Short mmCIF file of C-alpha atoms in Angstrom, two decimals:
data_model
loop_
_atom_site.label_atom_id
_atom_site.label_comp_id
_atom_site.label_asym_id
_atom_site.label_seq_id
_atom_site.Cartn_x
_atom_site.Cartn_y
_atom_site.Cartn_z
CA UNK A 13 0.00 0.00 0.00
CA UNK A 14 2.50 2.72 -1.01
CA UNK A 15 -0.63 5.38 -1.39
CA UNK A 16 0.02 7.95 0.42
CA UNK A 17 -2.73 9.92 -0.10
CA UNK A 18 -1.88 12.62 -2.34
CA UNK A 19 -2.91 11.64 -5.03
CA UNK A 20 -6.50 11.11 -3.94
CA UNK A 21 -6.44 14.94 -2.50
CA UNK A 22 -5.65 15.93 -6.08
CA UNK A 23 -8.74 14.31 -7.55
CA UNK A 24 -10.89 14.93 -4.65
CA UNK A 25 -9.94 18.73 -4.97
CA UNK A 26 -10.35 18.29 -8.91
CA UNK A 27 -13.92 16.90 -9.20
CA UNK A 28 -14.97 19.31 -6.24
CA UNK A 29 -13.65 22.79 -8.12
CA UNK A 30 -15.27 20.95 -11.60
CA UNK A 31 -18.56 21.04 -10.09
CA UNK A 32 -18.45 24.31 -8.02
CA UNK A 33 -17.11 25.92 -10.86
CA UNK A 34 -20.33 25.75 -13.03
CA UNK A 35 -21.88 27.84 -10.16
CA UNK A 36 -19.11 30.27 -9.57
CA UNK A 37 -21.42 33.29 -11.38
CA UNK A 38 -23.91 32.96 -8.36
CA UNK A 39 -24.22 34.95 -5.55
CA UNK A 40 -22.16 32.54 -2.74
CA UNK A 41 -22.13 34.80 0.18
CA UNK A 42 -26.09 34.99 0.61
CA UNK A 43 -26.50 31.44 0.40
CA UNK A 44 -26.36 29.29 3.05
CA UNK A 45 -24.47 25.70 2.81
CA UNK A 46 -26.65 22.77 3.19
CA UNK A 47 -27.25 22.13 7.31
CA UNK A 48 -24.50 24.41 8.24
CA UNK A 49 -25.16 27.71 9.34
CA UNK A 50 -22.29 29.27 7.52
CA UNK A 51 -22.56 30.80 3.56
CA UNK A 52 -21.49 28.81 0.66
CA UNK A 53 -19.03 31.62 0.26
CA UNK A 54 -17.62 30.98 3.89
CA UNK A 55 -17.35 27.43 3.42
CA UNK A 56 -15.38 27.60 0.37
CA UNK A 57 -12.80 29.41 2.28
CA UNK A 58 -12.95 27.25 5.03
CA UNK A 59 -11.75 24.39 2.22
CA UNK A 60 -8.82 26.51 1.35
CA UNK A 61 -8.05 27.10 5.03
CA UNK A 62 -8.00 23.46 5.91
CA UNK A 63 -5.75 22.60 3.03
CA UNK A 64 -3.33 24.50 3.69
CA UNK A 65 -3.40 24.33 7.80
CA UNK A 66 -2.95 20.39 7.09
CA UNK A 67 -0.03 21.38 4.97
CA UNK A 68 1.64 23.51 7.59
CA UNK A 69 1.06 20.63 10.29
CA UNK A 70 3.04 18.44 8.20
CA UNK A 71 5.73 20.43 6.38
CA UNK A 72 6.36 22.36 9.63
CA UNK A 73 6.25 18.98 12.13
CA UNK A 74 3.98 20.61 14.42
CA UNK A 75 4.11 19.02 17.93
CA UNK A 76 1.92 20.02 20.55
CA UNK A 77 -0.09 23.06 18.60
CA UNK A 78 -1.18 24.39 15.33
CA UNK A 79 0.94 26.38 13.85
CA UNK A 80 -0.08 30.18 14.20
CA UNK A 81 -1.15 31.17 10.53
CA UNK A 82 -3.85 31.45 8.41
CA UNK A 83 -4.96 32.61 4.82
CA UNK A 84 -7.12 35.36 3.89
CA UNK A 85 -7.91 36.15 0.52
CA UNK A 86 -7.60 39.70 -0.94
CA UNK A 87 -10.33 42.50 -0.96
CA UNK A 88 -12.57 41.87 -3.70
CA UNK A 89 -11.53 37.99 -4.91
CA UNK A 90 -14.68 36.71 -6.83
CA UNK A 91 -15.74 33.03 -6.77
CA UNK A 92 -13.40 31.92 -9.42
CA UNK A 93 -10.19 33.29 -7.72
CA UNK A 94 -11.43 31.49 -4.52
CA UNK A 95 -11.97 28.46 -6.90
CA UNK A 96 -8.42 28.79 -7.64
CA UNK A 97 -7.10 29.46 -3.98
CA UNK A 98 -8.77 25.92 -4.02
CA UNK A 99 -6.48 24.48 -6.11
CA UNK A 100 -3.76 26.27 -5.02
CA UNK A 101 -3.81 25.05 -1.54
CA UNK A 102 -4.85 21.48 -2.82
CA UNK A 103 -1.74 21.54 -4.76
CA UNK A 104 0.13 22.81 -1.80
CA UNK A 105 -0.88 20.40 -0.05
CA UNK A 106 -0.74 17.09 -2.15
CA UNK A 107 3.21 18.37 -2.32
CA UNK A 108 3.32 17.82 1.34
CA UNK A 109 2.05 14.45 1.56
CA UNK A 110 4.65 13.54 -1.10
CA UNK A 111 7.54 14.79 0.44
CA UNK A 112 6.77 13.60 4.23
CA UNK A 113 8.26 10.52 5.18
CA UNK A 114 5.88 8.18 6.61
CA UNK A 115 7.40 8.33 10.20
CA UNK A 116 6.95 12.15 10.65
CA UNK A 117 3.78 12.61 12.96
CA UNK A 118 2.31 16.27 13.41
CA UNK A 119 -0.42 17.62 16.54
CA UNK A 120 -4.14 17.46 15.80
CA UNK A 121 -5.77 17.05 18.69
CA UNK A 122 -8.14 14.14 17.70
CA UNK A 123 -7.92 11.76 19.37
CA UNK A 124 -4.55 10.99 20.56
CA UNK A 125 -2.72 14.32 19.79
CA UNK A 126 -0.99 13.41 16.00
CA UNK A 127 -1.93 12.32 12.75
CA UNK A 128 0.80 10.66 10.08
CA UNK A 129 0.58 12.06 6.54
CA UNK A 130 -2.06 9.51 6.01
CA UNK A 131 -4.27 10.50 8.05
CA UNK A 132 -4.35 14.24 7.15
CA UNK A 133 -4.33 13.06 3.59
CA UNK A 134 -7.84 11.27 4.48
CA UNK A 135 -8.81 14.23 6.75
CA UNK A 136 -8.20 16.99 3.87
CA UNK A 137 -10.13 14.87 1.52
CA UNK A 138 -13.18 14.74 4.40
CA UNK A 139 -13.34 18.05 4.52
CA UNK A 140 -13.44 18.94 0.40
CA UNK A 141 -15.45 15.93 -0.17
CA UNK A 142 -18.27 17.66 2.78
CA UNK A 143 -18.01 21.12 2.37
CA UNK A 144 -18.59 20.65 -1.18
CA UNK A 145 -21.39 18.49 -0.51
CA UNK A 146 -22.99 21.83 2.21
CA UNK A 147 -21.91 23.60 -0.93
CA UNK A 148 -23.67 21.97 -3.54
CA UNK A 149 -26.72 21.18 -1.79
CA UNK A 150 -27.17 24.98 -1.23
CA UNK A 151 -26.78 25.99 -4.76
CA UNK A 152 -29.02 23.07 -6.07
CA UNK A 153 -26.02 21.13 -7.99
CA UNK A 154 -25.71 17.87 -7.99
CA UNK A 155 -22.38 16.05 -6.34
CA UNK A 156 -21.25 13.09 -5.71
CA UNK A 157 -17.40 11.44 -5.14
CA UNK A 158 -15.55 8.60 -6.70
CA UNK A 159 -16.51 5.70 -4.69
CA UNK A 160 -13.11 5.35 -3.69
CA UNK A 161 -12.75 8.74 -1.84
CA UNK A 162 -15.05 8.37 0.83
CA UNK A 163 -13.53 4.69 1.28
CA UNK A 164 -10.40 5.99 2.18
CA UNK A 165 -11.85 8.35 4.54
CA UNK A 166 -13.80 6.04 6.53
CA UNK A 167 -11.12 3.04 6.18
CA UNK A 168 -8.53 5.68 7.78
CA UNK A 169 -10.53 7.98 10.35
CA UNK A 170 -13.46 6.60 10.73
CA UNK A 171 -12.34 2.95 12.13
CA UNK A 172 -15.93 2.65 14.66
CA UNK A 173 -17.84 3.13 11.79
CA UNK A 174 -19.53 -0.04 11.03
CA UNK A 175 -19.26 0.02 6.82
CA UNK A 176 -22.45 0.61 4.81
CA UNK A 177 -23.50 -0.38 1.63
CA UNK A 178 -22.59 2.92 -0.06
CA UNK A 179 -19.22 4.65 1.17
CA UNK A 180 -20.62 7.95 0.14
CA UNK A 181 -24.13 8.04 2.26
CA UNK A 182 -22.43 5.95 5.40
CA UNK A 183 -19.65 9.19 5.39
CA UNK A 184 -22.86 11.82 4.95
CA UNK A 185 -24.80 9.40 7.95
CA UNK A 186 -21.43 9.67 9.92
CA UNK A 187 -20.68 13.40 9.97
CA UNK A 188 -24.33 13.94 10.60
CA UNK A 189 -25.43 15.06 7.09
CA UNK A 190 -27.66 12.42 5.95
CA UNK A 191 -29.55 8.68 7.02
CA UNK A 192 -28.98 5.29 6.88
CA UNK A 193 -31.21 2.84 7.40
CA UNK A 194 -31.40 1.17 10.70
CA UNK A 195 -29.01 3.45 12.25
CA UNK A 196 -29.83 6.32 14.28
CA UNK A 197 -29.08 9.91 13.32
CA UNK A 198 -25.88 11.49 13.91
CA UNK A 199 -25.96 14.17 16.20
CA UNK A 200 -22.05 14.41 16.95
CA UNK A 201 -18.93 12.75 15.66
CA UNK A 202 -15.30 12.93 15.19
CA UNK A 203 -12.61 11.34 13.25
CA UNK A 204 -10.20 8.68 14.95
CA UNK A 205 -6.55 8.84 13.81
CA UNK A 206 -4.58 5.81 14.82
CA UNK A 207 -2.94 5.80 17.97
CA UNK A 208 1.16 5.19 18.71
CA UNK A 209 2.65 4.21 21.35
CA UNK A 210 6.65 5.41 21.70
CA UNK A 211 9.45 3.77 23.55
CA UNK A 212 13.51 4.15 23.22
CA UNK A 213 13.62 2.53 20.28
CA UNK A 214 10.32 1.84 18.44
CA UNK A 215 7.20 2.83 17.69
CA UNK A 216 3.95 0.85 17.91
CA UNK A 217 2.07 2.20 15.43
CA UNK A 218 -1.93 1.23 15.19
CA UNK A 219 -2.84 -0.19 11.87
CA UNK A 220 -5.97 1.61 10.76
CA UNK A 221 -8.65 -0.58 8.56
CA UNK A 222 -6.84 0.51 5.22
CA UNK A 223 -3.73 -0.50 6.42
CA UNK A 224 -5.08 -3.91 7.50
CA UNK A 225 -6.71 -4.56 4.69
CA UNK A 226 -3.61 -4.24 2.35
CA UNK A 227 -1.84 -6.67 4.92
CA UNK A 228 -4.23 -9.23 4.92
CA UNK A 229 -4.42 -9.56 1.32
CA UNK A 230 -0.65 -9.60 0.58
CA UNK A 231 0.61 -5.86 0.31
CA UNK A 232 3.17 -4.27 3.18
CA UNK A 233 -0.16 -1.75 4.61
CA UNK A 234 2.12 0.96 4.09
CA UNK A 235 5.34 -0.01 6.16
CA UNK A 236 8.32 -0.41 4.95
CA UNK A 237 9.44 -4.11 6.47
CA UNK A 238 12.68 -5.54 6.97
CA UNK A 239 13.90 -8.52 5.04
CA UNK A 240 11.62 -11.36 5.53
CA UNK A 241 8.03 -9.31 6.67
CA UNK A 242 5.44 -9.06 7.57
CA UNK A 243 5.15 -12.71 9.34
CA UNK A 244 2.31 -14.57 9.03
CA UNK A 245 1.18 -14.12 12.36
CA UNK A 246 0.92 -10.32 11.60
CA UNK A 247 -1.35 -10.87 8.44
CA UNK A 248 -3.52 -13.08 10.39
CA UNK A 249 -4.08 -10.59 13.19
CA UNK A 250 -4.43 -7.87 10.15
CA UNK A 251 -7.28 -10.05 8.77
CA UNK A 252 -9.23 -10.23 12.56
CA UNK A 253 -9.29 -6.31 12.16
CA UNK A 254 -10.53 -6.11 8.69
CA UNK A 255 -13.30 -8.76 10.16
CA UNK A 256 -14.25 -6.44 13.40
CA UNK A 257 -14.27 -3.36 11.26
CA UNK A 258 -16.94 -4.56 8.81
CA UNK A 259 -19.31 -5.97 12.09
CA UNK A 260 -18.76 -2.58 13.58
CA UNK A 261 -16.82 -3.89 16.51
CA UNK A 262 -13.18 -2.96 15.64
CA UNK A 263 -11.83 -0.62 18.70
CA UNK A 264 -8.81 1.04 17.54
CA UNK A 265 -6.91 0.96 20.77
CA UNK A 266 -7.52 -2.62 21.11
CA UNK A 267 -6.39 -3.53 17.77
CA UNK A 268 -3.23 -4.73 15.93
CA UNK A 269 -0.19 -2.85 15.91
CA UNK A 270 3.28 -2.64 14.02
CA UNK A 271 6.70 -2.33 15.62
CA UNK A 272 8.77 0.71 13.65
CA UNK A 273 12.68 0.64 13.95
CA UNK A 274 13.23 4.60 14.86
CA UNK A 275 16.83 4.25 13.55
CA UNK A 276 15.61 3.32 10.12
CA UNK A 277 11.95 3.39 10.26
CA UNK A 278 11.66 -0.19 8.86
CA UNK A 279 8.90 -2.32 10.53
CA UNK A 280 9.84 -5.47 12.15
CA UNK A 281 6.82 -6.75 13.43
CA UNK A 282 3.07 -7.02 14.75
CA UNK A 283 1.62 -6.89 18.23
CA UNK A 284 -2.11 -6.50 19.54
CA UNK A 285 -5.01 -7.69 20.79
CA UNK A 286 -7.13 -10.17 19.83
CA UNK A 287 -10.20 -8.02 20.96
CA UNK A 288 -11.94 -5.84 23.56
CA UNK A 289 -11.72 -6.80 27.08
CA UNK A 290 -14.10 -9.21 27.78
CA UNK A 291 -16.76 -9.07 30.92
CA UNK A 292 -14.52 -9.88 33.26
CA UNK A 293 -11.91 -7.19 31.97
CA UNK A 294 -9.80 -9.91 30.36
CA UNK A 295 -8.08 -9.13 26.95
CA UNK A 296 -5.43 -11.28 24.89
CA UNK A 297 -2.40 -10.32 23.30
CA UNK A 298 -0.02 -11.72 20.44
CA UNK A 299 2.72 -10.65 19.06
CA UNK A 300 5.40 -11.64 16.62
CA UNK A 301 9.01 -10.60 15.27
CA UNK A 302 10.46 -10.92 12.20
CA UNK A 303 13.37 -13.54 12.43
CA UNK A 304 16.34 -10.71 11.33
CA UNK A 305 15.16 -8.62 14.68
CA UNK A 306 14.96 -11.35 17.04
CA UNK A 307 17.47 -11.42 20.21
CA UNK A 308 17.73 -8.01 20.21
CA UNK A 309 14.81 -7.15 22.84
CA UNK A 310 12.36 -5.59 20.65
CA UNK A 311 9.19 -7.52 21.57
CA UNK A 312 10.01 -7.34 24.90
CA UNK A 313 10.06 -3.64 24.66
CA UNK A 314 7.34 -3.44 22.66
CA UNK A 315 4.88 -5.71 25.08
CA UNK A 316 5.87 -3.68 27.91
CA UNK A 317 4.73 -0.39 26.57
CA UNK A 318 1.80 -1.84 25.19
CA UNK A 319 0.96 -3.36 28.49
CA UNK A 320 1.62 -0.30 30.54
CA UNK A 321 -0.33 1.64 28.20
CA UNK A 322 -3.59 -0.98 28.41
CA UNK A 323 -3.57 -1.32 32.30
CA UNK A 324 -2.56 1.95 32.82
CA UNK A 325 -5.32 5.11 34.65
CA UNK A 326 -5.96 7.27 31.26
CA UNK A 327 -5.79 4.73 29.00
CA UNK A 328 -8.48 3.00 26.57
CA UNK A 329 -11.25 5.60 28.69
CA UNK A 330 -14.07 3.60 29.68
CA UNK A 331 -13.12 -0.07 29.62
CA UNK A 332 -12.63 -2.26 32.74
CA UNK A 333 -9.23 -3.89 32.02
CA UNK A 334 -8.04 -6.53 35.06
CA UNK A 335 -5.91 -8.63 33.33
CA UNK A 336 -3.43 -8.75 30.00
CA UNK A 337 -3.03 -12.59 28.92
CA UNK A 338 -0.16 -14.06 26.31
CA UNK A 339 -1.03 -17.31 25.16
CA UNK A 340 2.12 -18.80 24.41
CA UNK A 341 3.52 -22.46 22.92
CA UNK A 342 5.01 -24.60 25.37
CA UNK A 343 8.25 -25.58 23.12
CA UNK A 344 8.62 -21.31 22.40
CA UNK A 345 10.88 -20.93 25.32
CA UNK A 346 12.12 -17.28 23.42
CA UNK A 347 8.87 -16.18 23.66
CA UNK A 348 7.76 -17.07 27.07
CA UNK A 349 11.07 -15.03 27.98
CA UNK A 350 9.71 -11.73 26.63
CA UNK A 351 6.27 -12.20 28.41
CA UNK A 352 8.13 -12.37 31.65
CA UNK A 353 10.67 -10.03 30.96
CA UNK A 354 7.67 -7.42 30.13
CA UNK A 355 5.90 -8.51 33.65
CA UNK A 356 4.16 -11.32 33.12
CA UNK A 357 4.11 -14.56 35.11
CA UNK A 358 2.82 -17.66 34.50
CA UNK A 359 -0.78 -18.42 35.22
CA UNK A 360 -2.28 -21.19 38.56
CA UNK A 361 -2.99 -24.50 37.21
CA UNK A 362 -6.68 -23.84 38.24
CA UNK A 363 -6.31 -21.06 35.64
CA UNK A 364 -5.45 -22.32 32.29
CA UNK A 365 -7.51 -25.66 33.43
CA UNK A 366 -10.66 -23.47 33.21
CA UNK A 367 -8.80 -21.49 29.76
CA UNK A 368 -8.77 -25.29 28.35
CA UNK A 369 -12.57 -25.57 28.85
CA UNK A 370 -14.22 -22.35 28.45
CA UNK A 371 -11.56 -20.55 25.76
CA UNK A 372 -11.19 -24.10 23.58
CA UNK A 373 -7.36 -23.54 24.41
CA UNK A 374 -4.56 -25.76 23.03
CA UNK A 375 -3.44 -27.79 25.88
CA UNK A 376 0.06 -27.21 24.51
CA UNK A 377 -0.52 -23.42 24.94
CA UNK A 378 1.10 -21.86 28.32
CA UNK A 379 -1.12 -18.91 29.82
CA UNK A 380 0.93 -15.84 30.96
CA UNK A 381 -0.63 -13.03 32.94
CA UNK A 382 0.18 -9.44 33.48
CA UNK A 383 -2.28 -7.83 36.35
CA UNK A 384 -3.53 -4.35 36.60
CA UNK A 385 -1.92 -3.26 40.07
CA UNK A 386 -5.12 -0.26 40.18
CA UNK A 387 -8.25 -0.35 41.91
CA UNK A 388 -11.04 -1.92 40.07
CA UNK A 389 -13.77 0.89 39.71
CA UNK A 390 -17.08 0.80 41.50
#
């Protein structure tokens, strides 16, 4: 999956200025944009305002604010030169996606504080592809995206949004500006960006439902991999997120993750969960390593920041989490090492007798627990 994005900004800004354009002789500024209370005119510069925001995020690696500009237009631009500020800061920002290496991260504060350049690609594309829908519906034209473009959106920053069978209406039923059947209006939303998790010397970076997609059926989901990945193992847990995205169950934070090198930014392997907690605040993790960065301690560091992260006060808000479990082989002596070097132990007898019967466990599996040290909540 080597798309970065830009491309798809280009002909999302494209088809949007095509249409607009056959309207630009109207009166914009006393016309009011779909369900929004702002003008058409307004929200046309709020297009060219995103763009190129998004572009400053990324080209000026933004960390914990947005960077303090913003366009205005001169005194007396008509609606073709705002058509073309449009383009302008499309083109802007298409160069931006291009030129930022995948590892760079930049602040937006939804919902863990950074976006990659794929996920301000997909954001910069939500907001043409909307506000020209607010636009279009408030002039009377008719509009409608390349299949394709909403995809991305919702297969990037939408990852709790159960699929529809039209990309185009579920992102209109998701951002509040239209219905599905069966589902119940939108009233408020946000987009998700993917979390990461940093330690010394990786990254764990959460695989969003484009990337896992690409990994399940064959591609690299946008990492660059060392000799001899992705493993298997990280496919496999690729293909259980693609599964719990399209029932509407797939929970970011408790989903699969890659392990970046930060010396080269080359991925070396996968680690997640294999779900939500369960009622008893239970959740499962796997991991695996390609064989060139074994015996070097990655997974060890890996499972200990994802584990401190999970059990942790402020993380994964809302969920009840007791207990972290690694089901491992009882002939993978290497691996039962990094479980207890990242603070697990192995589980009572009483314990994976009752994993055998209720969890169908292979008896030649070895259960390994990490406990939260908190207090459960009341």
């Amino acid at each position: 999956m080597r798309h970065m994005g830009g491309e798809r900004v280009t002909e999302a800004v494209t088809d949007a200025v095509a249409v607009l354009r056959t309207a630009a002789d109207r009166d914009w500024a006393g016309v009011k944009a779909g369900r929004l209370d702002w003008t058409c005119r307004y929200t046309a510069e709020h297009i060219c305002s995103d763009l190129i925001a998004y572009a400053g995020q990324l080209a000026g690696r933004a960390q914990s604010a947005y960077v303090p500009f913003e366009i205005t237009l001169d005194e007396g631009t008509d609606n073709e030169g705002l058509l073309h500020v449009i383009e302008t800061t499309g083109a802007l920002f298409t160069a931006t996606i291009r030129t930022t290496p995948h590892e760079v991260r930049a602040f937006h504060p939804y919902p863990f504080r950074s976006a990659n350049r794929e996920g301000f690609a997909a954001m910069g594309i939500a907001e043409v592809l909307l506000h020209t829908h607010d636009i279009a519906e408030g002039l009377g034209l008719a509009y409608e995206p390349t299949a394709e473009l909403p995809e991305f959106v919702l297969t990037t920053i939408f990852p709790h949004v159960r699929p529809g069978p039209d990309h185009w209406r579920t992102l209109l039923w998701a951002t509040g500006r239209g219905d599905l059947p069966g589902r119940a209006p939108v009233t408020e939303w946000r987009w998700n960006n993917n979390l990461v998790l940093p330690t010394d010397r990786l990254t764990l970076q959460g695989v969003t439902p484009a990337a896992a997609t690409d990994l399940h059926t064959g591609g690299d989901g946008g990492f660059e991999w060392v000799d001899g990945g992705p493993f298997q193992g990280t496919r496999d847990a690729a293909g259980t997120v693609v599964k719990a995205y399209g029932e509407g169950v797939h929970r970011p934070e408790w989903g699969l993750f890659v392990l970046v090198r930060r010396e080269d930014g080359r991925a070396i392997g996968g680690m997640g969960f294999h779900g939500v907690p369960d009622e008893d605040g239970h959740a499962e993790v796997g991991y695996d390593l390609t064989e060139a960065a074994r015996g070097q301690g990655y997974a060890t560091e890996a499972l200990r920041a994802l584990s401190d992260h999970a059990l942790s006060d402020h993380a994964l808000s809302g969920d009840e989490v007791h207990a972290l479990i690694a089901a491992v082989h009882e002939d993978n002596a290497p691996s039962q090492g990094v479980a207890t070097r990242a603070g697990y132990v192995r589980a009572s007898v009483e314990e994976e007798r009752t994993a055998y019967e209720e969890r169908d466990m292979d008896r030649e599996l070895r259960l390994y627990v990490r406990r939260s040290t908190r207090r459960q909540r009341r």
